[in-house]
């Protein structure tokens, strides 16, 4: 049962699909369960449970009747973050950057968050914040 999982609404579906399809297997052991870069839906599982879903933003706006609203929001603080626990933050960061992520914060130890916690932060091709962490 997939009780809880993130569903990212994206406008550049193909680009985001290629990014996550390239990095999720190595980062968290996810396998693509359905979908392709043509969209509008794709999801990746870990051990048979949903780990991440991509859904086309335009398709969702048609469902909930928000097609007349702007697709872009003004710059502001992030409201959500996709967190991936990885075995090696530095290699995960390098993999994400190779596949089109933008660096948001370099890899570093964060003893104030946890005695052995190490993190790095990137943005996917659409700008969603991703935390890579090990502890």
mmCIF file of C-alpha atoms in Angstrom:
data_model
loop_
_atom_site.group_PDB
_atom_site.id
_atom_site.type_symbol
_atom_site.label_atom_id
_atom_site.label_comp_id
_atom_site.label_asym_id
_atom_site.label_seq_id
_atom_site.Cartn_x
_atom_site.Cartn_y
_atom_site.Cartn_z
ATOM 1 C CA UNK A 1 0.000 0.000 0.000
ATOM 2 C CA UNK A 2 1.361 3.398 -0.997
ATOM 3 C CA UNK A 3 0.227 5.345 2.056
ATOM 4 C CA UNK A 4 2.215 8.500 1.410
ATOM 5 C CA UNK A 5 4.476 9.628 -1.403
ATOM 6 C CA UNK A 6 5.461 12.861 -3.109
ATOM 7 C CA UNK A 7 3.846 13.774 -6.415
ATOM 8 C CA UNK A 8 5.673 16.566 -8.205
ATOM 9 C CA UNK A 9 3.626 18.647 -10.613
ATOM 10 C CA UNK A 10 5.925 19.650 -13.457
ATOM 11 C CA UNK A 11 5.652 21.785 -16.557
ATOM 12 C CA UNK A 12 8.754 20.372 -18.274
ATOM 13 C CA UNK A 13 7.740 16.751 -17.947
ATOM 14 C CA UNK A 14 10.219 15.154 -20.378
ATOM 15 C CA UNK A 15 13.238 16.940 -18.867
ATOM 16 C CA UNK A 16 12.224 16.087 -15.297
ATOM 17 C CA UNK A 17 11.444 12.505 -16.285
ATOM 18 C CA UNK A 18 14.907 12.019 -17.808
ATOM 19 C CA UNK A 19 16.555 13.495 -14.685
ATOM 20 C CA UNK A 20 14.711 11.307 -12.165
ATOM 21 C CA UNK A 21 14.941 8.213 -14.357
ATOM 22 C CA UNK A 22 18.728 8.695 -14.467
ATOM 23 C CA UNK A 23 19.323 9.392 -10.763
ATOM 24 C CA UNK A 24 16.690 7.589 -8.655
ATOM 25 C CA UNK A 25 17.966 4.030 -9.234
ATOM 26 C CA UNK A 26 21.440 4.883 -7.925
ATOM 27 C CA UNK A 27 20.305 7.331 -5.226
ATOM 28 C CA UNK A 28 17.577 5.337 -3.495
ATOM 29 C CA UNK A 29 17.296 2.043 -5.378
ATOM 30 C CA UNK A 30 14.088 3.085 -7.117
ATOM 31 C CA UNK A 31 12.835 1.399 -10.275
ATOM 32 C CA UNK A 32 10.454 2.964 -12.760
ATOM 33 C CA UNK A 33 7.086 1.295 -12.311
ATOM 34 C CA UNK A 34 5.237 3.158 -15.060
ATOM 35 C CA UNK A 35 5.425 6.043 -17.469
ATOM 36 C CA UNK A 36 7.718 7.458 -20.096
ATOM 37 C CA UNK A 37 9.102 10.866 -20.985
ATOM 38 C CA UNK A 38 5.975 11.596 -23.051
ATOM 39 C CA UNK A 39 3.970 11.835 -19.798
ATOM 40 C CA UNK A 40 1.681 12.896 -18.354
ATOM 41 C CA UNK A 41 2.417 10.462 -15.497
ATOM 42 C CA UNK A 42 5.352 8.382 -14.269
ATOM 43 C CA UNK A 43 6.295 6.808 -10.986
ATOM 44 C CA UNK A 44 9.222 5.063 -9.350
ATOM 45 C CA UNK A 45 9.016 2.479 -6.564
ATOM 46 C CA UNK A 46 11.326 1.173 -3.867
ATOM 47 C CA UNK A 47 10.498 -2.343 -2.701
ATOM 48 C CA UNK A 48 7.063 -2.146 -4.331
ATOM 49 C CA UNK A 49 6.140 1.128 -2.629
ATOM 50 C CA UNK A 50 5.830 4.435 -4.457
ATOM 51 C CA UNK A 51 8.845 6.681 -3.873
ATOM 52 C CA UNK A 52 8.149 9.496 -6.346
ATOM 53 C CA UNK A 53 5.465 10.384 -8.869
ATOM 54 C CA UNK A 54 5.712 12.968 -11.644
ATOM 55 C CA UNK A 55 2.507 14.416 -13.068
ATOM 56 C CA UNK A 56 2.091 17.019 -15.777
ATOM 57 C CA UNK A 57 1.089 20.359 -14.218
ATOM 58 C CA UNK A 58 -1.215 21.239 -17.127
ATOM 59 C CA UNK A 59 -3.079 17.926 -16.814
ATOM 60 C CA UNK A 60 -3.608 18.530 -13.096
ATOM 61 C CA UNK A 61 -4.781 22.103 -13.657
ATOM 62 C CA UNK A 62 -7.382 20.804 -16.110
ATOM 63 C CA UNK A 63 -8.682 18.407 -13.443
ATOM 64 C CA UNK A 64 -9.011 21.038 -10.708
ATOM 65 C CA UNK A 65 -9.998 23.957 -12.944
ATOM 66 C CA UNK A 66 -7.001 26.237 -12.491
ATOM 67 C CA UNK A 67 -5.942 26.613 -16.150
ATOM 68 C CA UNK A 68 -6.487 30.383 -15.968
ATOM 69 C CA UNK A 69 -3.957 30.862 -13.135
ATOM 70 C CA UNK A 70 -0.287 31.688 -13.818
ATOM 71 C CA UNK A 71 2.006 28.704 -14.261
ATOM 72 C CA UNK A 72 4.974 30.496 -12.702
ATOM 73 C CA UNK A 73 5.105 31.908 -9.213
ATOM 74 C CA UNK A 74 7.197 34.857 -8.079
ATOM 75 C CA UNK A 75 10.499 33.976 -6.420
ATOM 76 C CA UNK A 76 10.118 32.975 -2.805
ATOM 77 C CA UNK A 77 11.151 30.539 -0.120
ATOM 78 C CA UNK A 78 10.803 26.831 -0.878
ATOM 79 C CA UNK A 79 7.637 25.207 0.465
ATOM 80 C CA UNK A 80 8.612 21.560 0.023
ATOM 81 C CA UNK A 81 11.706 19.414 -0.375
ATOM 82 C CA UNK A 82 12.271 15.883 -1.671
ATOM 83 C CA UNK A 83 14.678 14.149 0.739
ATOM 84 C CA UNK A 84 16.762 11.170 -0.365
ATOM 85 C CA UNK A 85 18.793 9.167 2.117
ATOM 86 C CA UNK A 86 21.856 8.021 0.184
ATOM 87 C CA UNK A 87 24.915 5.960 1.083
ATOM 88 C CA UNK A 88 27.387 8.617 -0.145
ATOM 89 C CA UNK A 89 26.334 12.277 -0.352
ATOM 90 C CA UNK A 90 29.316 13.360 -2.441
ATOM 91 C CA UNK A 91 28.818 10.732 -5.156
ATOM 92 C CA UNK A 92 25.044 11.328 -5.140
ATOM 93 C CA UNK A 93 25.663 15.043 -5.597
ATOM 94 C CA UNK A 94 28.037 14.394 -8.505
ATOM 95 C CA UNK A 95 25.490 12.077 -10.156
ATOM 96 C CA UNK A 96 22.700 14.651 -9.848
ATOM 97 C CA UNK A 97 24.876 17.415 -11.272
ATOM 98 C CA UNK A 98 25.924 15.201 -14.204
ATOM 99 C CA UNK A 99 22.252 14.656 -15.037
ATOM 100 C CA UNK A 100 21.164 18.291 -15.032
ATOM 101 C CA UNK A 101 20.579 19.281 -11.415
ATOM 102 C CA UNK A 102 21.672 22.730 -10.247
ATOM 103 C CA UNK A 103 23.683 22.963 -7.031
ATOM 104 C CA UNK A 104 21.869 24.712 -4.179
ATOM 105 C CA UNK A 105 24.221 23.939 -1.266
ATOM 106 C CA UNK A 106 27.543 22.086 -1.298
ATOM 107 C CA UNK A 107 28.047 18.810 0.517
ATOM 108 C CA UNK A 108 28.940 19.322 4.167
ATOM 109 C CA UNK A 109 28.707 17.739 7.584
ATOM 110 C CA UNK A 110 25.863 19.010 9.749
ATOM 111 C CA UNK A 111 26.643 17.979 13.339
ATOM 112 C CA UNK A 112 24.046 20.435 14.662
ATOM 113 C CA UNK A 113 21.359 18.418 12.805
ATOM 114 C CA UNK A 114 22.727 15.014 13.854
ATOM 115 C CA UNK A 115 26.092 13.676 14.985
ATOM 116 C CA UNK A 116 26.906 11.920 11.672
ATOM 117 C CA UNK A 117 24.603 13.779 9.271
ATOM 118 C CA UNK A 118 26.014 14.930 5.934
ATOM 119 C CA UNK A 119 23.905 16.748 3.346
ATOM 120 C CA UNK A 120 23.967 18.418 -0.042
ATOM 121 C CA UNK A 121 21.134 20.262 -1.786
ATOM 122 C CA UNK A 122 20.298 20.453 -5.492
ATOM 123 C CA UNK A 123 17.436 21.583 -7.678
ATOM 124 C CA UNK A 124 15.891 19.337 -10.299
ATOM 125 C CA UNK A 125 15.382 20.679 -13.850
ATOM 126 C CA UNK A 126 12.131 22.332 -12.761
ATOM 127 C CA UNK A 127 13.643 23.888 -9.629
ATOM 128 C CA UNK A 128 12.311 21.522 -6.932
ATOM 129 C CA UNK A 129 14.631 21.370 -3.930
ATOM 130 C CA UNK A 130 16.227 17.983 -3.209
ATOM 131 C CA UNK A 131 18.189 17.117 -0.081
ATOM 132 C CA UNK A 132 20.744 14.318 -0.331
ATOM 133 C CA UNK A 133 21.556 13.030 3.143
ATOM 134 C CA UNK A 134 23.489 10.294 4.884
ATOM 135 C CA UNK A 135 23.800 9.479 8.558
#
